[in-house]
Amino acid sequence: MRIGLAQIRPALGRLDRNLALHREMIQQAKEKQVDLVIFPELSLTGYQLQDLTYEVARTMDHPEIQEMVSLSKEVDLVFGMVEESPDHILYNAGVYASGGRIVHVHRKVYLPTYGMFDEARYFGRGRNIRSFETRFGRMGMLICEDMWHVSAPYLLAQDGAEWLIVLSNSPARRVGSEGLGSEQVWHRLLSNHAMLQGSYVFFAHRVGVEDGVTFFGGSMAYDPFGRLIKQGALFEPELVLVDVKPDQIRRARFQMPMLRDEDVELTARELNRIIARRTEEGTRS
Amino acid sequence: MNKIEEMLARAPYLRVNEKLTVAILTRALREEVEKAGFDRVILGLSGGIDSALSLYLCVEAFGKDRVTAVRMPYKTSSPSSLADAQAAIDDTGVESLTIDITPQIDAYFERFPDATPLRRGNKMARERMTILYDLSAQYNALVIGTSNKTELLLGYGTQYGDMASAVNPLGDLYKTQVRQLSAYLGVPQQIINKPPSADLWQDQTDEGELGFSYFDVDRLLYYLIDCRYTREQLSELGFPSDFVEGVTRRIVRNQYKRRLPVILKLGDRTIGVDFRYLRDWGL
């Protein structure tokens, strides 16, 4: 199975130009016999949208979104968009489309609103973390900050996901003597979760600059043993091709049977106890 | 070990990965300029290290044929500044102009013969910036900034003067890091080695005027700004409390220089307050 990580350079607020970028990448992917093309977070719109969020939001039946979905007839697609829900709440959403229809939508749950980030000002919060069936097996999607919460990839793996897809827009930060801090932490994060959940992890990341903020690219794929199997170029657009062997998942889970041994009842019981304790503490005078 | 390496050895947290930093800065420079519809840049070259580093970054980003450097001396400017700027021009091979600002500055201050050095210095800085912006129209070029993070935080610069620009590649680099990158990019040694000066009067140095060294203040700023250390933690690291207080006061007092003009709110969506778009909107 061949995955294509579509490391594009979206133009801020320009759906027309970004759609064209998507079409080009998809065409290129088809020529390379790719089975699944994964675009980054907010790939149709760009990232620091601020008030543009309202203008680039699209309902799922909007012609531009339907055009993207129709491009999934020959190759499965994951792309990022601003979704307007029927009750006019805007979500930072990732869409999985296959065979010309939408298979699953993940609405970003954890919206960073600190430091340089301002997402909760514009986006509603997703309420679900669920894996879903595809023609390649069960997958789970997360968007950037979601991956920073241990529970998110855990829930997806417990829900049956063998493939974790992470759509991201991560600014280049903390340029120290050793290199790019923001890239290094992603390596650690993705490697650990690939290993702990015994899953492939695909990190699709963008390039380009928005008001002086550089997105570093370097899209990555980790195998279920936590080993880096491919990384795209830093800073340059690229279709990163990753060939994967589903049997690796089986082998990893035989070798490290954490999923088998995981006690979800214990987790649920302890979580309920912790919730009760926290709520009680919150109301204690 | 040279002076810069000595400083970085004492404060390794200030060291940046040179290759990566240059890669990020040159790509971002190119993208921001080209997105705005320009393919040329212009900048003022004082003979000091900041404008020299900006020049070298621009040449890395655009090639020498798309960069114009402008020297704008006043009659009291040190001749060595002019020569140092020339060394950078010769080394990079960029096109350059020299515009003597003495006539217009002197004409203006004929009316105010008692004007303080501060007023004169600010006027010169703004005169230079109006020239750069005028030439930017002639050359169809964007004005590239030369203020570093240390100066910006301390407010040690002239608003709408040397602090003005369309894109500033140095604004997130402390002075010590400017020195490190300048050495890496081959800025002439004579520029790197001389004491930083706004060159407003003879023997003026930034560090003499500020009352502390850039290296000391960079170390403080790193802990104060980047790491958000408390007064107690800074004191444990050995920073004298009057130094910490003085620098903190400067940062706070000069916040106005780092912001757009305050707009008095009336409507529902006010520019910058609740009408919020990046400059790169749709570019």
mmCIF file of N, CA, C and O in Angstrom, chain A residues 12 48-55 122 211, chain B residues 269 272 274-281:
data_model
loop_
_atom_site.group_PDB
_atom_site.id
_atom_site.type_symbol
_atom_site.label_atom_id
_atom_site.label_comp_id
_atom_site.label_asym_id
_atom_site.label_seq_id
_atom_site.Cartn_x
_atom_site.Cartn_y
_atom_site.Cartn_z
ATOM 1 N N LEU A 12 -3.263 31.775 2.008
ATOM 2 C CA LEU A 12 -4.179 32.110 3.093
ATOM 3 C C LEU A 12 -5.516 32.633 2.558
ATOM 4 O O LEU A 12 -5.570 33.674 1.900
ATOM 5 N N GLN A 48 -3.647 30.668 9.727
ATOM 6 C CA GLN A 48 -3.982 31.775 10.651
ATOM 7 C C GLN A 48 -5.085 32.637 10.044
ATOM 8 O O GLN A 48 -4.876 33.775 9.655
ATOM 9 N N LEU A 49 -6.265 32.077 10.003
ATOM 10 C CA LEU A 49 -7.365 32.686 9.252
ATOM 11 C C LEU A 49 -7.977 33.880 9.960
ATOM 12 O O LEU A 49 -8.490 34.797 9.325
ATOM 13 N N GLN A 50 -7.958 33.863 11.275
ATOM 14 C CA GLN A 50 -8.620 34.915 12.055
ATOM 15 C C GLN A 50 -10.038 35.153 11.493
ATOM 16 O O GLN A 50 -10.813 34.219 11.348
ATOM 17 N N ASP A 51 -10.371 36.408 11.145
ATOM 18 C CA ASP A 51 -11.740 36.679 10.685
ATOM 19 C C ASP A 51 -12.072 36.013 9.350
ATOM 20 O O ASP A 51 -13.243 35.889 8.987
ATOM 21 N N LEU A 52 -11.034 35.600 8.620
ATOM 22 C CA LEU A 52 -11.293 34.873 7.368
ATOM 23 C C LEU A 52 -11.978 33.540 7.624
ATOM 24 O O LEU A 52 -12.567 32.960 6.713
ATOM 25 N N THR A 53 -11.879 33.046 8.858
ATOM 26 C CA THR A 53 -12.501 31.765 9.191
ATOM 27 C C THR A 53 -13.957 31.739 8.736
ATOM 28 O O THR A 53 -14.431 30.747 8.181
ATOM 29 N N TYR A 54 -14.656 32.863 8.966
ATOM 30 C CA TYR A 54 -16.079 32.925 8.621
ATOM 31 C C TYR A 54 -16.286 32.881 7.110
ATOM 32 O O TYR A 54 -17.294 32.401 6.629
ATOM 33 N N GLU A 55 -15.310 33.435 6.387
ATOM 34 C CA GLU A 55 -15.480 33.552 4.937
ATOM 35 C C GLU A 55 -15.100 32.281 4.185
ATOM 36 O O GLU A 55 -15.627 32.025 3.110
ATOM 37 N N TYR A 122 -12.200 31.129 17.216
ATOM 38 C CA TYR A 122 -12.918 31.021 15.941
ATOM 39 C C TYR A 122 -13.647 29.690 15.753
ATOM 40 O O TYR A 122 -14.654 29.648 15.059
ATOM 41 N N ASP A 211 2.539 35.635 7.408
ATOM 42 C CA ASP A 211 2.975 36.774 8.226
ATOM 43 C C ASP A 211 4.231 36.449 9.036
ATOM 44 O O ASP A 211 4.273 36.659 10.251
ATOM 45 N N ARG B 269 -16.803 46.556 14.649
ATOM 46 C CA ARG B 269 -15.558 45.906 14.231
ATOM 47 C C ARG B 269 -14.511 46.973 13.983
ATOM 48 O O ARG B 269 -14.586 47.730 13.021
ATOM 49 N N GLY B 272 -7.860 45.967 13.910
ATOM 50 C CA GLY B 272 -6.861 45.494 14.863
ATOM 51 C C GLY B 272 -7.449 44.947 16.148
ATOM 52 O O GLY B 272 -6.789 44.204 16.858
ATOM 53 N N ASP B 274 -11.255 43.908 16.678
ATOM 54 C CA ASP B 274 -12.116 42.787 16.307
ATOM 55 C C ASP B 274 -12.342 42.717 14.799
ATOM 56 O O ASP B 274 -13.265 42.069 14.330
ATOM 57 N N PHE B 275 -11.505 43.404 14.061
ATOM 58 C CA PHE B 275 -11.371 43.192 12.620
ATOM 59 C C PHE B 275 -9.959 42.664 12.462
ATOM 60 O O PHE B 275 -8.985 43.411 12.534
ATOM 61 N N ARG B 276 -9.843 41.346 12.348
ATOM 62 C CA ARG B 276 -8.524 40.735 12.483
ATOM 63 C C ARG B 276 -8.202 39.851 11.287
ATOM 64 O O ARG B 276 -8.841 38.813 11.081
ATOM 65 N N TYR B 277 -7.244 40.280 10.535
ATOM 66 C CA TYR B 277 -6.743 39.495 9.408
ATOM 67 C C TYR B 277 -5.227 39.616 9.380
ATOM 68 O O TYR B 277 -4.679 40.653 9.726
ATOM 69 N N LEU B 278 -4.566 38.570 8.922
ATOM 70 C CA LEU B 278 -3.132 38.668 8.712
ATOM 71 C C LEU B 278 -2.863 39.605 7.543
ATOM 72 O O LEU B 278 -3.730 39.860 6.719
ATOM 73 N N ARG B 279 -1.642 40.100 7.469
ATOM 74 C CA ARG B 279 -1.266 40.908 6.322
ATOM 75 C C ARG B 279 -1.222 40.049 5.049
ATOM 76 O O ARG B 279 -1.445 40.530 3.951
ATOM 77 N N ASP B 280 -0.942 38.786 5.218
ATOM 78 C CA ASP B 280 -0.839 37.871 4.073
ATOM 79 C C ASP B 280 -2.197 37.424 3.538
ATOM 80 O O ASP B 280 -2.255 36.548 2.668
ATOM 81 N N TRP B 281 -3.241 38.005 4.059
ATOM 82 C CA TRP B 281 -4.613 37.719 3.649
ATOM 83 C C TRP B 281 -4.731 37.639 2.115
ATOM 84 O O TRP B 281 -4.551 38.636 1.431
#
